[in-house]
GROMACS .gro file of N, CA and C in nm:
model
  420
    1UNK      N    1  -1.297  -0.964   1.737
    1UNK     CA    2  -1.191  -0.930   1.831
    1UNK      C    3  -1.081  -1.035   1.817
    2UNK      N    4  -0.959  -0.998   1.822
    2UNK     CA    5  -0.841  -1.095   1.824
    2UNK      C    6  -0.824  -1.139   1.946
    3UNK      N    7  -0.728  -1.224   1.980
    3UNK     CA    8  -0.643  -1.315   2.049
    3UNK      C    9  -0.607  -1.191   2.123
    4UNK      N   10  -0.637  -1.233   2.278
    4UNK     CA   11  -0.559  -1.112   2.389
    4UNK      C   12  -0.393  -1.172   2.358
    5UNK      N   13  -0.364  -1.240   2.375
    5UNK     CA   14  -0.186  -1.278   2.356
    5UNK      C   15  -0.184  -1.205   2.274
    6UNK      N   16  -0.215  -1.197   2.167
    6UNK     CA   17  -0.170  -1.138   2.016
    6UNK      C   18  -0.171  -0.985   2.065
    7UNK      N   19  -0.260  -0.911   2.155
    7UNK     CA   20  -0.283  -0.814   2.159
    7UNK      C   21  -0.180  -0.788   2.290
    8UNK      N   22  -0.154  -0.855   2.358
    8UNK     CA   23  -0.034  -0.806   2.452
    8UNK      C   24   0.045  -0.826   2.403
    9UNK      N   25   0.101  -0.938   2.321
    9UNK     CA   26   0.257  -0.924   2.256
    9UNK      C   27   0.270  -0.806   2.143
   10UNK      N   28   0.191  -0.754   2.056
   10UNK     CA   29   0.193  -0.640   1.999
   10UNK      C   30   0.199  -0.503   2.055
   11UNK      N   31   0.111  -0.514   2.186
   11UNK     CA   32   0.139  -0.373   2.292
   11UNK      C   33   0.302  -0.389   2.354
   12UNK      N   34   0.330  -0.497   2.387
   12UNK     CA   35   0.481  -0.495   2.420
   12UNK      C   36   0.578  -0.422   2.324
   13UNK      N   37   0.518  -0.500   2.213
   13UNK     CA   38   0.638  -0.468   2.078
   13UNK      C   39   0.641  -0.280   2.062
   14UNK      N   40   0.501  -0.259   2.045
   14UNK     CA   41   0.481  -0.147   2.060
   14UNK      C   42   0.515  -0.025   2.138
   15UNK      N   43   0.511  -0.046   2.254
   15UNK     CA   44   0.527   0.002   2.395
   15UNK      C   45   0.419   0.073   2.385
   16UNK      N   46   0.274   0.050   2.364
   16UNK     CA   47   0.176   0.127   2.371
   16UNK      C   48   0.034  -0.036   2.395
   17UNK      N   49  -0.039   0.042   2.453
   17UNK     CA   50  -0.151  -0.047   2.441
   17UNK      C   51  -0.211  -0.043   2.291
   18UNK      N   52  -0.265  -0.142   2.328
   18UNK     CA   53  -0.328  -0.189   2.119
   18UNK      C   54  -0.416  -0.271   2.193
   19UNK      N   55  -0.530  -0.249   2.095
   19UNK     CA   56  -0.612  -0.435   2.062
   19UNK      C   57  -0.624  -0.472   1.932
   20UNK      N   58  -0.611  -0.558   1.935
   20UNK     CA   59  -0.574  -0.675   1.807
   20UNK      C   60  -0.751  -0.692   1.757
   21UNK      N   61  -0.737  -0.642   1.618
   21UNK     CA   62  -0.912  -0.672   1.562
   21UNK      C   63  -0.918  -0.736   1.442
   22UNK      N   64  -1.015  -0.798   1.387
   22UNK     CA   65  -1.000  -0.914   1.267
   22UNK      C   66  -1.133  -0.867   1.247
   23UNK      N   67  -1.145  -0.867   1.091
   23UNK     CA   68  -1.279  -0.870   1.032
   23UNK      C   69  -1.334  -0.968   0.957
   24UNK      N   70  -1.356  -1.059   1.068
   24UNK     CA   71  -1.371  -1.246   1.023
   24UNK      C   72  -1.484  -1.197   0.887
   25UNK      N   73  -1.593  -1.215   0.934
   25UNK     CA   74  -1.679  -1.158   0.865
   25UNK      C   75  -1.767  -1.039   0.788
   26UNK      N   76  -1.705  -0.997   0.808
   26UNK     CA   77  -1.719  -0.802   0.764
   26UNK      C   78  -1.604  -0.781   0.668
   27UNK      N   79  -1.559  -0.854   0.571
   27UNK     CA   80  -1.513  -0.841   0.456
   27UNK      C   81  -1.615  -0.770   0.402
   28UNK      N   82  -1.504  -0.626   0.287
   28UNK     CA   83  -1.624  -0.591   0.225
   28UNK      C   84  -1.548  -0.583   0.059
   29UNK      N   85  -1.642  -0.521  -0.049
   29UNK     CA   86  -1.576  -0.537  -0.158
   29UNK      C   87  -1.605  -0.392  -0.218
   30UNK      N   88  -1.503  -0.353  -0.252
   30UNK     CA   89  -1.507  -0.223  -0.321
   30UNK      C   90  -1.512  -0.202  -0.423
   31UNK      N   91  -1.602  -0.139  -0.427
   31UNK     CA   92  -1.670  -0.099  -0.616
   31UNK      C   93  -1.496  -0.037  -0.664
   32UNK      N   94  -1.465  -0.096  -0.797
   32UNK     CA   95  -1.364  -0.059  -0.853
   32UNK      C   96  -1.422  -0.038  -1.023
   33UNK      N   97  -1.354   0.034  -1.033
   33UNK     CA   98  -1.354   0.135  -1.208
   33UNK      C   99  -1.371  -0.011  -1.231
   34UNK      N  100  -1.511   0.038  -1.404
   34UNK     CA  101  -1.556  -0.123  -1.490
   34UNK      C  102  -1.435  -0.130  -1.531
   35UNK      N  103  -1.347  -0.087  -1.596
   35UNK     CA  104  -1.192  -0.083  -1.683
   35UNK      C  105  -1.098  -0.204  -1.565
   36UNK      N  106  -1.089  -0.199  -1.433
   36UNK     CA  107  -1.041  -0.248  -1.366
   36UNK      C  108  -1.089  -0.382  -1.354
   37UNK      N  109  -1.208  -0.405  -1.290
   37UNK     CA  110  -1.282  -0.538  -1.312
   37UNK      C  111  -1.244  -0.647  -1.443
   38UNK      N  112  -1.196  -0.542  -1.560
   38UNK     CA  113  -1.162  -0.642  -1.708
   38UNK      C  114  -1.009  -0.654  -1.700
   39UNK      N  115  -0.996  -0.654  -1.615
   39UNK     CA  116  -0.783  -0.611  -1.664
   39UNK      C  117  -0.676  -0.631  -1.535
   40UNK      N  118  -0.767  -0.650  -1.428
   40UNK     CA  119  -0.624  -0.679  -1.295
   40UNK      C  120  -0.691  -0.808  -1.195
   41UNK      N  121  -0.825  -0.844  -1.251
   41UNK     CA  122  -0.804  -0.993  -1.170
   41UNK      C  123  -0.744  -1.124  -1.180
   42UNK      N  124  -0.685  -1.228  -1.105
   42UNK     CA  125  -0.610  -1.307  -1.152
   42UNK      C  126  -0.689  -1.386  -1.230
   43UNK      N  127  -0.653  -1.473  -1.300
   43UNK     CA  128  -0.739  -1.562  -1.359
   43UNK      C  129  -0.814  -1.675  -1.286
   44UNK      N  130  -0.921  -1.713  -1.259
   44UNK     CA  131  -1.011  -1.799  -1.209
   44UNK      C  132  -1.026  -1.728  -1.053
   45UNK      N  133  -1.030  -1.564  -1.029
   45UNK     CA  134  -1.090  -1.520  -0.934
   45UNK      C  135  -1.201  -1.448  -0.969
   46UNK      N  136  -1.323  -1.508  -0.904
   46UNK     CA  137  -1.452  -1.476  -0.895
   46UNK      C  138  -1.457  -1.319  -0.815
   47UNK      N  139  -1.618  -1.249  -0.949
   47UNK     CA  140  -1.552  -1.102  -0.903
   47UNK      C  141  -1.607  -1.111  -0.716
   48UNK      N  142  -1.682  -1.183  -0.630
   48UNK     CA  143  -1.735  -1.178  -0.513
   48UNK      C  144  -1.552  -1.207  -0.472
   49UNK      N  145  -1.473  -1.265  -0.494
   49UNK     CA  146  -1.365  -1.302  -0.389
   49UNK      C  147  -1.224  -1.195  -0.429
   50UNK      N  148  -1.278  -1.093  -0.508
   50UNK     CA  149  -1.247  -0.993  -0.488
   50UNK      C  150  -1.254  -0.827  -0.409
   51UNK      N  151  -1.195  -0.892  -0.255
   51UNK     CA  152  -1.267  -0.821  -0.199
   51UNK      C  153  -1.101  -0.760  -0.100
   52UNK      N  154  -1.092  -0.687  -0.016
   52UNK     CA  155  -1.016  -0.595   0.033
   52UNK      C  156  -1.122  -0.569   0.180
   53UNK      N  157  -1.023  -0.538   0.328
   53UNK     CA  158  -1.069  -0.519   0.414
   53UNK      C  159  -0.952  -0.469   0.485
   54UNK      N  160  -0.967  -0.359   0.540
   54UNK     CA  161  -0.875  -0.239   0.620
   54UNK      C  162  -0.777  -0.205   0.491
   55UNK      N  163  -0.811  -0.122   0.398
   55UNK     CA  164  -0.740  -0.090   0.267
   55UNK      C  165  -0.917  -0.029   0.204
   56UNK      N  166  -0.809   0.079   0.159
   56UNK     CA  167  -0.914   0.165   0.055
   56UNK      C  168  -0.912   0.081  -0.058
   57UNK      N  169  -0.853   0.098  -0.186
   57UNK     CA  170  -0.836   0.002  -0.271
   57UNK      C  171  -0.746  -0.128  -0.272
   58UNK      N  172  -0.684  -0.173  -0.217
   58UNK     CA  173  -0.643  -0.270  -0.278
   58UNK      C  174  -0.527  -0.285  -0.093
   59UNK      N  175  -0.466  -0.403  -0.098
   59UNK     CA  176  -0.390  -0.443   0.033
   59UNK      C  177  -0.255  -0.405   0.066
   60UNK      N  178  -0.220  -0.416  -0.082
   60UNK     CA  179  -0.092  -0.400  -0.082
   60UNK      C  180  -0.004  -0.250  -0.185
   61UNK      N  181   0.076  -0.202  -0.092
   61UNK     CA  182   0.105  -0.046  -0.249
   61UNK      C  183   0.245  -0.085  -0.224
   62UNK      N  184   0.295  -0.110  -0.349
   62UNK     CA  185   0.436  -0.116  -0.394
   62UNK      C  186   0.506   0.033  -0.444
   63UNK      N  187   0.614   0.077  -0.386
   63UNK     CA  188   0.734   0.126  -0.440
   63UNK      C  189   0.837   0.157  -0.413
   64UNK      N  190   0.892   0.161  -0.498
   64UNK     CA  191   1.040   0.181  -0.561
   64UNK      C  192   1.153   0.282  -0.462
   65UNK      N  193   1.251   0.240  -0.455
   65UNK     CA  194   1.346   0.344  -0.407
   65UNK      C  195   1.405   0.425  -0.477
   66UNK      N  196   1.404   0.397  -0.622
   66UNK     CA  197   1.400   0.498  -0.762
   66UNK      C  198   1.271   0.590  -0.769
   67UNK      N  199   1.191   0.528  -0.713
   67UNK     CA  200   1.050   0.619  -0.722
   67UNK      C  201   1.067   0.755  -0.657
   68UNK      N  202   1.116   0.700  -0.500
   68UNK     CA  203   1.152   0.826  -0.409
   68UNK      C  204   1.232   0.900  -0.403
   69UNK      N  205   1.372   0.855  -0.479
   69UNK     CA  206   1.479   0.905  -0.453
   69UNK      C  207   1.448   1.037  -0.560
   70UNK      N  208   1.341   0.990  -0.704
   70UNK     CA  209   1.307   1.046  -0.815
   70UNK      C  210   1.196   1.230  -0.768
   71UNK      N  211   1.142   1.198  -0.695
   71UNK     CA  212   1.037   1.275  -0.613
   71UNK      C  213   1.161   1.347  -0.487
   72UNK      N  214   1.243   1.357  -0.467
   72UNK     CA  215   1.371   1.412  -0.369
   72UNK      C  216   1.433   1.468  -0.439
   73UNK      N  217   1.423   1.439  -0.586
   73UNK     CA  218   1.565   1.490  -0.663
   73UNK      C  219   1.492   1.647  -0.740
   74UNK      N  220   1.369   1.620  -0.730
   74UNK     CA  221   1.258   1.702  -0.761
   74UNK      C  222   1.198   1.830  -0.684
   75UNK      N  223   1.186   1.781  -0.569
   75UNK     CA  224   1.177   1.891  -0.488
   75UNK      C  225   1.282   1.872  -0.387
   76UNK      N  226   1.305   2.044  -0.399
   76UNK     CA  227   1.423   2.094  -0.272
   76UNK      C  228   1.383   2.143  -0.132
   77UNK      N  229   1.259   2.147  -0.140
   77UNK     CA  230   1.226   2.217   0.006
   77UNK      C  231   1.211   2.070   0.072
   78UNK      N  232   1.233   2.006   0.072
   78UNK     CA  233   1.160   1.859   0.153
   78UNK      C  234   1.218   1.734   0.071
   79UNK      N  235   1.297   1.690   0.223
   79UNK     CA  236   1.330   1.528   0.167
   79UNK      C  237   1.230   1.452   0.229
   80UNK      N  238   1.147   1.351   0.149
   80UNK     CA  239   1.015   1.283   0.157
   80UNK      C  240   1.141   1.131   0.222
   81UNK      N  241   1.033   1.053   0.310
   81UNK     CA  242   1.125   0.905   0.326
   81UNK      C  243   0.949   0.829   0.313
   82UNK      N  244   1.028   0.694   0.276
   82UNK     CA  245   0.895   0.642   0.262
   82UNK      C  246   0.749   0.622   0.372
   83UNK      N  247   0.811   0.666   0.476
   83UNK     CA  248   0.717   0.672   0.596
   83UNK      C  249   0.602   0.831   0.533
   84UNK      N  250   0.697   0.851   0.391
   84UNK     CA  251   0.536   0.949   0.336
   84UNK      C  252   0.423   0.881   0.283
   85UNK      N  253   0.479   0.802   0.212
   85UNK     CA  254   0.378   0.731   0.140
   85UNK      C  255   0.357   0.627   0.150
   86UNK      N  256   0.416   0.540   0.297
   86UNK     CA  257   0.340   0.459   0.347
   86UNK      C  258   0.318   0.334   0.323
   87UNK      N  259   0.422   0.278   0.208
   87UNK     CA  260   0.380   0.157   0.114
   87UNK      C  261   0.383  -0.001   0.236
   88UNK      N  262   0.345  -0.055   0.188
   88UNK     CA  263   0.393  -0.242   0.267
   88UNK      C  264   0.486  -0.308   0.202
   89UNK      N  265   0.530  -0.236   0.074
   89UNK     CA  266   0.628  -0.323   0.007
   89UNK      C  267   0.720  -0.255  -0.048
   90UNK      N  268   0.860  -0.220  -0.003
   90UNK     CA  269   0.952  -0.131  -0.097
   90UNK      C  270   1.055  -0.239  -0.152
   91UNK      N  271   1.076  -0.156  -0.296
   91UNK     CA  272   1.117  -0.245  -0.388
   91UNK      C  273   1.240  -0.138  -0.445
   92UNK      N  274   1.331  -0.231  -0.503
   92UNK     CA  275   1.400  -0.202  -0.605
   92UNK      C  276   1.423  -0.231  -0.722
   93UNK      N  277   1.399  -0.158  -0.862
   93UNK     CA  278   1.411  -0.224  -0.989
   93UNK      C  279   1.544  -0.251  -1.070
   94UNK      N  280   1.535  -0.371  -1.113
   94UNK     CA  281   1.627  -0.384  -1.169
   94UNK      C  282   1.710  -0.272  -1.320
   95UNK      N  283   1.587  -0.220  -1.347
   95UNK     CA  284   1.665  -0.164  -1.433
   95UNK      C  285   1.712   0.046  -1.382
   96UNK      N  286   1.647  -0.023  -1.220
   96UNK     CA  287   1.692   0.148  -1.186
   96UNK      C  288   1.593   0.272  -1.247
   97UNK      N  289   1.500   0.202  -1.318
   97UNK     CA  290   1.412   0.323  -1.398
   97UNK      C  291   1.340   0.391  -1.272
   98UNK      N  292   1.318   0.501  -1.223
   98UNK     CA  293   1.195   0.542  -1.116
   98UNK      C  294   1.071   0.553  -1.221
   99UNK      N  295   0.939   0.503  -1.116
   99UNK     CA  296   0.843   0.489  -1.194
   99UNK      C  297   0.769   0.350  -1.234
  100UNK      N  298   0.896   0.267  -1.267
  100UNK     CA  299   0.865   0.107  -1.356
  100UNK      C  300   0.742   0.015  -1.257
  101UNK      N  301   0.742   0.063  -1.166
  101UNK     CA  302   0.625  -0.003  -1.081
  101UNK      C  303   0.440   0.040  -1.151
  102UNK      N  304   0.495   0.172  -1.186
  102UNK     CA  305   0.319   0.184  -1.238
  102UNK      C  306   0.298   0.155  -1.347
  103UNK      N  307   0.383   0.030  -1.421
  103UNK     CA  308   0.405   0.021  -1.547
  103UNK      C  309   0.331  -0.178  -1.527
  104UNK      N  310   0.363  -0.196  -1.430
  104UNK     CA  311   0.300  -0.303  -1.350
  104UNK      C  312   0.189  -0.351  -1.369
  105UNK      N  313   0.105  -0.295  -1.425
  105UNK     CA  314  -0.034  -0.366  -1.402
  105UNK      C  315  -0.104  -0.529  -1.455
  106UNK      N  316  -0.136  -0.556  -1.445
  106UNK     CA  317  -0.210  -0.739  -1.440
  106UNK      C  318  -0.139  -0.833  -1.333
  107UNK      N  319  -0.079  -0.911  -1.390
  107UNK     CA  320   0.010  -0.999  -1.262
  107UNK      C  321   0.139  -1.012  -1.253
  108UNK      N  322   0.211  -0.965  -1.105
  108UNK     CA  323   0.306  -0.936  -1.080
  108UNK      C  324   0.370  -1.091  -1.020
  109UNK      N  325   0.468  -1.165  -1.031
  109UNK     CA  326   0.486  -1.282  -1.008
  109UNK      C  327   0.650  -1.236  -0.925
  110UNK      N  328   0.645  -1.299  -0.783
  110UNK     CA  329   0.766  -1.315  -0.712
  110UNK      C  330   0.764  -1.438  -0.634
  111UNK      N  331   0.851  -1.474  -0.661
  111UNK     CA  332   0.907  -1.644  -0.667
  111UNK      C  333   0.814  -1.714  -0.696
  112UNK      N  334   0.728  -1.798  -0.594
  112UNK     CA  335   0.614  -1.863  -0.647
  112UNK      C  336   0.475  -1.785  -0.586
  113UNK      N  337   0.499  -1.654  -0.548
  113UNK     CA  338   0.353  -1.566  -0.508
  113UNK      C  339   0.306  -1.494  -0.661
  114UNK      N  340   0.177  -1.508  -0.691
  114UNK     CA  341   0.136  -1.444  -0.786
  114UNK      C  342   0.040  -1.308  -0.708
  115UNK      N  343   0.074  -1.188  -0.764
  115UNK     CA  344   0.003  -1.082  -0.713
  115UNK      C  345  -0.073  -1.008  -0.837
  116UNK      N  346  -0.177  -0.980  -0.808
  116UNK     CA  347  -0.286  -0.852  -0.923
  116UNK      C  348  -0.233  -0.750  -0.887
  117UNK      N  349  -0.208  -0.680  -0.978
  117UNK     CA  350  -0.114  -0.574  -0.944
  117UNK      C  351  -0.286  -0.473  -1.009
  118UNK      N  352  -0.389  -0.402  -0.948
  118UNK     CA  353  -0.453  -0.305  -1.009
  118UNK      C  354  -0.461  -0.203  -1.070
  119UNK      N  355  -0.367  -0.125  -1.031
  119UNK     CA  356  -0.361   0.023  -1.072
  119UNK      C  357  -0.217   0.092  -1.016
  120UNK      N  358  -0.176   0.184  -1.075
  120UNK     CA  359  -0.083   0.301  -0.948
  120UNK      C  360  -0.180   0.355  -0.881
  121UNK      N  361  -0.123   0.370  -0.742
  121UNK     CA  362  -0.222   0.437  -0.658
  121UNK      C  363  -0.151   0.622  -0.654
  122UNK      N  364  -0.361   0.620  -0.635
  122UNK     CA  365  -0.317   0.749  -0.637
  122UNK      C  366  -0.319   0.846  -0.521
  123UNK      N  367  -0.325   0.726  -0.400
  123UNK     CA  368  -0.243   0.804  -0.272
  123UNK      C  369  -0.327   0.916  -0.192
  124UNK      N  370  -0.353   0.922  -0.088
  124UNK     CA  371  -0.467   1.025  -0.018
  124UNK      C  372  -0.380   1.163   0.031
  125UNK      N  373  -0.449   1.216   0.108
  125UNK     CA  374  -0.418   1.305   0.157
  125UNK      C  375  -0.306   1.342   0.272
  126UNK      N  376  -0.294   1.172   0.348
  126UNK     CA  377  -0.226   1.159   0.423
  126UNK      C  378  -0.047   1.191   0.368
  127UNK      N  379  -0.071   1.181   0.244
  127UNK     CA  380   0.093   1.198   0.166
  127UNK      C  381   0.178   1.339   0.222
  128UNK      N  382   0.083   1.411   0.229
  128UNK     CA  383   0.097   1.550   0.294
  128UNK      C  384   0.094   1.600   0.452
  129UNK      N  385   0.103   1.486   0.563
  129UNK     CA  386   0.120   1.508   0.648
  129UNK      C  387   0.285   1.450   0.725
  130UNK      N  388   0.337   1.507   0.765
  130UNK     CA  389   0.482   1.456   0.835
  130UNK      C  390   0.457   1.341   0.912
  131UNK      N  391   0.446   1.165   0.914
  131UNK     CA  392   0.438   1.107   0.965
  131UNK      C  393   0.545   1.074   1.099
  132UNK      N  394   0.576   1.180   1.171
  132UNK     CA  395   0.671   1.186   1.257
  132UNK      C  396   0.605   1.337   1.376
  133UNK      N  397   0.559   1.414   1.265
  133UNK     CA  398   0.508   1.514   1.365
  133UNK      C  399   0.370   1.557   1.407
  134UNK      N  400   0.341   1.446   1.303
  134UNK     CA  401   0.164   1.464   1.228
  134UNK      C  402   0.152   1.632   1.191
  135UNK      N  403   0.219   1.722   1.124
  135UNK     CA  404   0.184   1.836   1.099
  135UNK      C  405   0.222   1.817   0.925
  136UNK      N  406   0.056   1.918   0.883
  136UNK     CA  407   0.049   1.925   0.725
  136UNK      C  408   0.215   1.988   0.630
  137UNK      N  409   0.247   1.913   0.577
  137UNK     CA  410   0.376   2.004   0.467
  137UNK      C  411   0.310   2.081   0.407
  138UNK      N  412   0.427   2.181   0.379
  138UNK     CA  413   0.338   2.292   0.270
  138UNK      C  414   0.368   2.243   0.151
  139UNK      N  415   0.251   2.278   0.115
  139UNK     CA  416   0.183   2.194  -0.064
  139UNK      C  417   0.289   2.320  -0.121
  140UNK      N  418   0.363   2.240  -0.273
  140UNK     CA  419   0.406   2.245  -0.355
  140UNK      C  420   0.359   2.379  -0.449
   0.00000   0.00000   0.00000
């Protein structure tokens, strides 16, 4: 259980009640493809401290505003915003390519943070629901 402060200043921010939860110990580690295990850990990380908690695969999903704008320009029935797919990190590439993010894989270096970049994700089911109305889009 978290910090009640933490959990009232987030219900404030919110305007909804919340409780604040931590999985001090209930880290868990997710079996990932053998191909993955040889090819996206950083160097001198042990495969046990490769582990992920509140995330299916991995913590962080990067993309692009070329990515989306690329997937809009594509389909006409539906302008997608990134509240489809949900990422923690939107980016822009320098060379404008949509896509150049899943081109990413081993280690991704910004300023002095080094990140394992694993895989492109390949995104659940939730991609297909209107995160505004919670009602399913019609599939393509």
């Amino acid at each position: 259980e978290g910090s009640e402060e933490a959990s009232k200043w987030f219900s404030k921010y919110l305007e909804v009640d919340v409780k604040l939860s931590i999985n001090a110990g209930g880290r868990f580690l997710r079996d990932k493809k053998e191909d993955w295990a040889r090819t996206w850990r950083l160097d001198g990380v042990q495969k046990d401290e490769n582990e992920v908690a509140f995330a299916d695969g991995a913590p962080i999903l990067m993309l692009s505003t070329q990515s989306l704008a690329d997937v809009n320009s594509n389909i006409q029935r539906k302008s997608y915003t990134m509240k489809t797919f949900r990422p923690n990190m939107i980016i822009s590439t320098e060379s404008g390519r949509p896509w150049e993010e899943d081109e990413w894989c081993g280690k991704l270096q910004i300023g002095e943070a080094i990140l394992a970049v694993s895989s492109p994700c390949p995104r659940c089911i939730f991609t297909t629901i209107d995160p505004e109305t919670a009602t399913r889009f019609v599939l393509i």
